[in-house]
Amino acid sequence: MKATRLTRWVALAAGALTLTACGPRYEDAPDVLSIVRNGIVPLLSGGRGESGPTGPGISRALVEESGMDFLYASVPSRQSFALLQRAGENGRKITWLSEDGISVTYEQGLLVATRGLGPDLIAASVSGTVAAMRQGGGEARRVHEYLDGNDAIVRVDFDCRINRVGSDPITIYEYSYDTVKYEENCQSGGQRFTNTYWIDQAGVVWKSRQLISPPVGYLDTERL
Amino acid sequence: MRLRTTTILTGLALWAGAAAAQSDWRPSYTTYGTPGLIEMPSGLSEPDAQFSLTVGGFDLQQRYTMSFQISDRLGGTFRYSRIDQFGGPGEKATYDRSFDIRYRFVDEGRYLPAMTVGLRDFLGTGRYSGEYIAATKTFGDRLRVTAGLGWGRLGSEGGFTNPLGVIDEGFETRPNQDDESFYGEGGTVGDAAFFRGDAAVFGGVEYRFNDRFTGVVEYSTDAYTRQAGRGTYDHESPLNFGVTYTPRPEYAVQLAYLNGSTLSLAATFSVNPFERPTFGGMDPAPVPVAVRPADTRAALSWNRSALPEGTLRDLIAQTLASDGQEVTGVELTDRSIRIRYENTKYRTEAQAMGRINRILTNALPASIEVITLEPVRAGVPVASVTFRRSDIEQLENVAGGTAASLDRAVFADPAGTNAGIVAVDNGEPRFQWGIAPYFAPRLFDPDYPFYASIGIEASADYYVRPNLVLSGAVRYRVFGDRDPDDRVNDGALPPVRTQANSYHEEGNPSIERLTLTHFGRPAQNLYSRVSIGYLEEMFGGISTELLWRPVGSRLALGVEANYVMQRDFDLMLGFRDYDVVTGHASAYYDLGNGYHAQVDAGRYLAGDWGATFALDREFDNGWRVGAYFTRTNVSFEDYGQGSFAKGLRVTIPTDWSIGTPNRQAFDTQFASLRRNGGARLELDNRLYETLRDAQSPMIEDSWGRYWR
């Protein structure tokens, strides 16, 4: 009896808070509903609200018309995708940003950071993998850094083997590329993952599937 | 920052399919909300820092329990129980608080079981008092066996002469804890009874059918002597049978059949501060660093006719405001910039600094190489951290970049450096007001276990200067009327806190507070506060405070002196005829490894002298769990129910639970009844807590978020 009354009160209070708070002080305060909508619901449903153009909506003509560089990215585990725009360049690292606040950073086509996904890749060291791929395959060491639930950086060192799978031409929105497919198998303790890259003769990674973090899984990208 | 095995790695392991078979079989919870079987404890502990809430019991007894694994080995519990028909059939219910403590002194090994010694209800009125030593061993990944020795209530069934009698015959008899006079007002440690009287052997078996269902059988040595004797409990058998359902690691429900007569149910929700639901948080991506072309870095100055200083200052204030950073002042030179700002968005100052630095690389002329950030709290700069712009450019998205950024940052005290700072209008209005509903819950009052008042609050602040604020709030209560108090005040002390009901009845609408407060920095490492007005619900007057807080020091010292008068029951502007000089000398110490201690010694509101001791476990992600108690020169009898003031407190930062950046937190206290002894003025702007999160060492503690 008491519990029902309490529940009713809480519901009433929460409802009242979203409806009746007024004055300059509360203008910027997020209401409970939007917190739930933006913060919690996407987590439960595993997506972050697809924004930007949807997959089939992109066309080569539109990309050409804009005259800008784009990256088409998707996170299979969340069934979400987005068109990312070039937003920053630091040495050989390029950062791409989506409209809804997700960024990914590549160093010579290899993923070295993400932001805005939750279990993000904070930073990575991939120079060994880059060198091995240039030689057509080999061994490499790779370092990933993650931010844990207690705000500490966790470092994981992976031992990787890079293999040239073979010639595998691909087509991305009407344009065809003569690419070679590479696979990178990494492990650290009992943890394993496999990254896949499609690279042309000039060394450009046109398409890839690379690990972000275990909870999010892989990131698929194609350069437009 | 510590490197530890964490959620991310756990995720890695699971994802790799290498499930750690038996280590994920966590202890289940008793109807008392502690690790164990059904009613009997086990030798196991919860994982470090685990925080759990349990509602358990049966028709005539409900136990609301909060347990916390204080350290890897030490666990503690606070429990609020409703015991119906306590005096016998038809008698009214009694409400009772109890505390447990337990220590695992042997870890489970290949041959050794995990072993724990524990005290149940060692600090309350003793309704549940019992002590135990328990051992638990896991066999394979399905079977767990527990055996233990219990005293007190845990030795009341099948008891035999206490083996500790070998040491001292005094152990063989236990004082009669049913006798009300033994515990008096409660709250004292019942050590006269610990491990005394008959002992009994309890035990049980847990068998895991699958990941979700576990069966439990136990031999219980709790005879429910008092209840059975008064005919409110049927004790037919010492055996209890139960099934535990664990749909997810954080939820558990146990249904059991107790003593051949009674059905019990226990539901537990547990959460671990180390495991943030959103891992690193759902903060949107930052602005990437803009790198200067190599040939412009060496420039000795910038062209002020193309970009005047005033324009640049305004530009900086506007862009930083877009990320929740309110700039109050800027100093510009040819090669450096110094910014004072108040972070209104991010819980950690480290993350705010990382964001500001990245924005600045996009906004500053190329010649500016040195960036000094001075976070402000209550209008006063409280820290100074200096960065090199080349480091920001070099360490973005680099493995090891977080640690290197901290190594290269220079921490200092910003005192006495107002020279050169030009005030900036950040667009924040000086006058702020709002009207909103309020919700004020109060838990575990003996007469109203779950009580809340709901109403409307109008509040306003006027900033005369950034560090001088006139602040007021008025409330009108709509729901939450209470019956007049039938508890009498014994009158041994001035009634400084026990007239809450009179305030409640007469004070609607009420002036919650009306104060003028000044914050200052009189000297290096020194901070000050003066507040005048209606300071809290029951007292008004003047409150002054001085805090000595050196940069990077684990120790801080403070003094507070107040002269206050008791407010009228109608909570308008008048006062009653009680006034007092009260104040404390305080020492704050960061013990390291996430523990923090505080001692406040001085004179309390009723004129009593004494000290308050507090110990908190603090997590870098903002969680805090702590306990405190106050002892003054007031006797237990004069103090009344509870014997002395004590309580537990929990803080859960909002960004931990919802994942988006903000500076709010959920705070709650489980305190003993408010009595007149050991009562302090209730202020929410004491210096130490106001300044602390923008200062060393808290900035460094959460540095993992710098590049987030």
CSV table of N, CA, C and O in Angstrom, one decimal, chain B residues 567-625:
chain,number,residue,atom,x,y,z
B,567,ARG,N,15.6,29.4,14.5
B,567,ARG,CA,14.6,30.0,13.8
B,567,ARG,C,13.2,29.7,14.4
B,567,ARG,O,13.0,28.7,15.0
B,568,ASP,N,12.3,30.6,14.1
B,568,ASP,CA,10.9,30.4,14.5
B,568,ASP,C,10.3,29.3,13.7
B,568,ASP,O,10.7,29.0,12.6
B,569,PHE,N,9.3,28.6,14.4
B,569,PHE,CA,8.7,27.4,13.7
B,569,PHE,C,8.0,27.8,12.4
B,569,PHE,O,7.8,26.9,11.5
B,570,ASP,N,7.6,29.0,12.2
B,570,ASP,CA,6.9,29.4,11.0
B,570,ASP,C,7.8,29.6,9.8
B,570,ASP,O,7.4,29.8,8.7
B,571,LEU,N,9.1,29.5,10.1
B,571,LEU,CA,10.1,29.5,9.0
B,571,LEU,C,10.0,30.8,8.2
B,571,LEU,O,10.3,30.8,7.0
B,572,MET,N,9.6,31.9,8.8
B,572,MET,CA,9.7,33.2,8.2
B,572,MET,C,11.0,33.9,8.8
B,572,MET,O,12.0,33.2,9.0
B,573,LEU,N,10.9,35.2,9.1
B,573,LEU,CA,12.2,35.8,9.4
B,573,LEU,C,12.5,35.8,10.9
B,573,LEU,O,13.6,36.2,11.2
B,574,GLY,N,11.6,35.4,11.7
B,574,GLY,CA,11.9,35.5,13.2
B,574,GLY,C,12.8,34.5,13.8
B,574,GLY,O,13.1,33.5,13.1
B,575,PHE,N,13.2,34.7,15.0
B,575,PHE,CA,14.0,33.8,15.7
B,575,PHE,C,13.4,33.4,17.1
B,575,PHE,O,12.7,34.2,17.7
B,576,ARG,N,13.8,32.3,17.6
B,576,ARG,CA,13.4,31.9,19.0
B,576,ARG,C,14.5,32.4,19.9
B,576,ARG,O,15.5,33.0,19.5
B,577,ASP,N,14.3,32.1,21.2
B,577,ASP,CA,15.3,32.7,22.1
B,577,ASP,C,16.4,31.7,22.5
B,577,ASP,O,16.9,31.6,23.6
B,578,TYR,N,16.9,31.0,21.5
B,578,TYR,CA,18.1,30.1,21.7
B,578,TYR,C,19.2,30.5,20.7
B,578,TYR,O,19.0,30.6,19.5
B,579,ASP,N,20.4,30.8,21.2
B,579,ASP,CA,21.5,31.1,20.3
B,579,ASP,C,22.7,30.4,20.9
B,579,ASP,O,22.8,30.1,22.0
B,580,VAL,N,23.7,30.2,20.0
B,580,VAL,CA,24.8,29.4,20.4
B,580,VAL,C,26.0,29.8,19.5
B,580,VAL,O,25.9,30.2,18.3
B,581,VAL,N,27.2,29.7,20.1
B,581,VAL,CA,28.4,29.8,19.3
B,581,VAL,C,28.9,28.4,19.0
B,581,VAL,O,29.1,27.6,19.9
B,582,THR,N,29.0,28.1,17.7
B,582,THR,CA,29.4,26.7,17.4
B,582,THR,C,30.5,26.8,16.3
B,582,THR,O,30.6,27.7,15.6
B,583,GLY,N,31.3,25.7,16.3
B,583,GLY,CA,32.4,25.8,15.3
B,583,GLY,C,33.3,24.6,15.5
B,583,GLY,O,33.2,23.8,16.5
B,584,HIS,N,34.1,24.4,14.5
B,584,HIS,CA,35.0,23.2,14.4
B,584,HIS,C,36.3,23.5,13.9
B,584,HIS,O,36.5,24.4,13.0
B,585,ALA,N,37.3,22.7,14.3
B,585,ALA,CA,38.6,22.6,13.6
B,585,ALA,C,38.5,21.3,12.8
B,585,ALA,O,38.2,20.3,13.4
B,586,SER,N,38.9,21.3,11.5
B,586,SER,CA,38.8,20.1,10.7
B,586,SER,C,40.1,19.8,10.1
B,586,SER,O,40.9,20.6,9.7
B,587,ALA,N,40.3,18.4,10.0
B,587,ALA,CA,41.4,17.9,9.2
B,587,ALA,C,40.9,17.0,8.1
B,587,ALA,O,40.1,16.1,8.4
B,588,TYR,N,41.4,17.2,6.9
B,588,TYR,CA,40.9,16.3,5.8
B,588,TYR,C,42.2,15.6,5.3
B,588,TYR,O,43.2,16.3,5.1
B,589,TYR,N,42.1,14.3,5.1
B,589,TYR,CA,43.3,13.6,4.6
B,589,TYR,C,43.0,12.6,3.5
B,589,TYR,O,42.1,11.8,3.7
B,590,ASP,N,43.7,12.7,2.4
B,590,ASP,CA,43.5,11.8,1.3
B,590,ASP,C,44.5,10.6,1.6
B,590,ASP,O,45.7,10.8,1.5
B,591,LEU,N,43.9,9.5,2.0
B,591,LEU,CA,44.8,8.4,2.5
B,591,LEU,C,45.4,7.6,1.3
B,591,LEU,O,46.3,6.8,1.5
B,592,GLY,N,45.0,7.9,0.1
B,592,GLY,CA,45.5,7.2,-1.1
B,592,GLY,C,44.7,5.9,-1.3
B,592,GLY,O,43.9,5.5,-0.4
B,593,ASN,N,44.9,5.3,-2.4
B,593,ASN,CA,44.1,4.0,-2.8
B,593,ASN,C,42.6,4.2,-2.7
B,593,ASN,O,41.9,3.3,-2.5
B,594,GLY,N,42.2,5.5,-2.8
B,594,GLY,CA,40.8,5.7,-2.8
B,594,GLY,C,40.1,5.9,-1.5
B,594,GLY,O,38.9,5.9,-1.4
B,595,TYR,N,40.9,6.0,-0.4
B,595,TYR,CA,40.2,6.2,0.9
B,595,TYR,C,40.5,7.7,1.4
B,595,TYR,O,41.6,8.2,1.1
B,596,HIS,N,39.5,8.2,2.1
B,596,HIS,CA,39.6,9.6,2.5
B,596,HIS,C,39.0,9.7,3.9
B,596,HIS,O,38.0,9.2,4.2
B,597,ALA,N,39.8,10.4,4.8
B,597,ALA,CA,39.4,10.5,6.2
B,597,ALA,C,39.2,12.0,6.5
B,597,ALA,O,39.8,12.9,6.0
B,598,GLN,N,38.3,12.2,7.4
B,598,GLN,CA,38.0,13.6,7.9
B,598,GLN,C,37.7,13.6,9.4
B,598,GLN,O,36.9,12.7,9.9
B,599,VAL,N,38.2,14.5,10.1
B,599,VAL,CA,37.9,14.7,11.5
B,599,VAL,C,37.5,16.1,11.8
B,599,VAL,O,38.2,17.0,11.3
B,600,ASP,N,36.4,16.3,12.5
B,600,ASP,CA,35.9,17.7,12.8
B,600,ASP,C,35.8,17.7,14.4
B,600,ASP,O,35.0,16.9,14.9
B,601,ALA,N,36.5,18.5,15.0
B,601,ALA,CA,36.4,18.6,16.5
B,601,ALA,C,36.0,20.0,16.9
B,601,ALA,O,36.5,21.0,16.3
B,602,GLY,N,35.1,20.1,17.8
B,602,GLY,CA,34.6,21.4,18.3
B,602,GLY,C,33.3,21.4,19.0
B,602,GLY,O,33.0,20.4,19.7
B,603,ARG,N,32.6,22.5,18.9
B,603,ARG,CA,31.4,22.7,19.7
B,603,ARG,C,30.2,22.5,18.8
B,603,ARG,O,30.1,23.1,17.7
B,604,TYR,N,29.2,21.7,19.2
B,604,TYR,CA,28.0,21.5,18.4
B,604,TYR,C,26.9,22.4,18.8
B,604,TYR,O,27.0,23.2,19.7
B,605,LEU,N,25.8,22.2,18.1
B,605,LEU,CA,24.7,23.2,18.2
B,605,LEU,C,24.1,23.3,19.6
B,605,LEU,O,23.6,24.3,20.0
B,606,ALA,N,24.0,22.1,20.3
B,606,ALA,CA,23.4,22.1,21.6
B,606,ALA,C,24.5,22.6,22.7
B,606,ALA,O,24.2,22.5,23.9
B,607,GLY,N,25.6,23.1,22.2
B,607,GLY,CA,26.7,23.5,23.1
B,607,GLY,C,27.5,22.4,23.6
B,607,GLY,O,28.4,22.5,24.5
B,608,ASP,N,27.3,21.2,23.1
B,608,ASP,CA,28.1,20.0,23.5
B,608,ASP,C,29.4,20.0,22.7
B,608,ASP,O,29.5,20.5,21.6
B,609,TRP,N,30.5,19.5,23.3
B,609,TRP,CA,31.8,19.4,22.7
B,609,TRP,C,32.2,18.0,22.3
B,609,TRP,O,31.9,17.1,23.0
B,610,GLY,N,32.8,17.9,21.2
B,610,GLY,CA,33.2,16.5,20.8
B,610,GLY,C,33.8,16.5,19.4
B,610,GLY,O,34.3,17.6,18.9
B,611,ALA,N,33.7,15.4,18.7
B,611,ALA,CA,34.3,15.3,17.4
B,611,ALA,C,33.5,14.3,16.5
B,611,ALA,O,32.9,13.4,17.0
B,612,THR,N,33.6,14.6,15.2
B,612,THR,CA,33.0,13.7,14.2
B,612,THR,C,34.1,13.1,13.4
B,612,THR,O,35.0,13.8,12.9
B,613,PHE,N,34.0,11.8,13.2
B,613,PHE,CA,35.0,11.0,12.4
B,613,PHE,C,34.3,10.5,11.2
B,613,PHE,O,33.2,9.9,11.3
B,614,ALA,N,34.9,10.6,10.0
B,614,ALA,CA,34.3,10.1,8.8
B,614,ALA,C,35.4,9.4,8.0
B,614,ALA,O,36.5,9.8,7.9
B,615,LEU,N,35.0,8.3,7.4
B,615,LEU,CA,35.9,7.6,6.5
B,615,LEU,C,35.1,7.3,5.2
B,615,LEU,O,34.0,6.7,5.3
B,616,ASP,N,35.6,7.6,4.0
B,616,ASP,CA,34.9,7.4,2.8
B,616,ASP,C,35.8,6.6,1.9
B,616,ASP,O,37.0,6.8,1.8
B,617,ARG,N,35.2,5.7,1.1
B,617,ARG,CA,35.9,5.1,0.0
B,617,ARG,C,35.5,5.9,-1.3
B,617,ARG,O,34.3,6.0,-1.5
B,618,GLU,N,36.4,6.5,-2.0
B,618,GLU,CA,36.1,7.3,-3.1
B,618,GLU,C,36.7,6.7,-4.4
B,618,GLU,O,37.8,6.3,-4.4
B,619,PHE,N,35.9,6.6,-5.4
B,619,PHE,CA,36.3,6.1,-6.7
B,619,PHE,C,36.6,7.2,-7.6
B,619,PHE,O,36.0,8.3,-7.6
B,620,ASP,N,37.6,6.9,-8.6
B,620,ASP,CA,37.9,8.0,-9.5
B,620,ASP,C,36.8,8.4,-10.4
B,620,ASP,O,36.8,9.5,-11.0
B,621,ASN,N,35.8,7.5,-10.5
B,621,ASN,CA,34.6,7.8,-11.4
B,621,ASN,C,33.6,8.6,-10.6
B,621,ASN,O,32.5,8.8,-11.1
B,622,GLY,N,33.9,9.0,-9.4
B,622,GLY,CA,32.9,9.9,-8.7
B,622,GLY,C,32.1,9.2,-7.6
B,622,GLY,O,31.4,9.9,-6.8
B,623,TRP,N,32.0,7.8,-7.6
B,623,TRP,CA,31.3,7.1,-6.6
B,623,TRP,C,31.9,7.4,-5.2
B,623,TRP,O,33.2,7.5,-5.1
B,624,ARG,N,31.1,7.5,-4.2
B,624,ARG,CA,31.6,7.6,-2.8
B,624,ARG,C,30.7,6.8,-1.9
B,624,ARG,O,29.5,6.9,-2.0
B,625,VAL,N,31.3,6.0,-1.0
B,625,VAL,CA,30.6,5.3,0.0
B,625,VAL,C,31.3,5.5,1.3
B,625,VAL,O,32.5,5.3,1.4
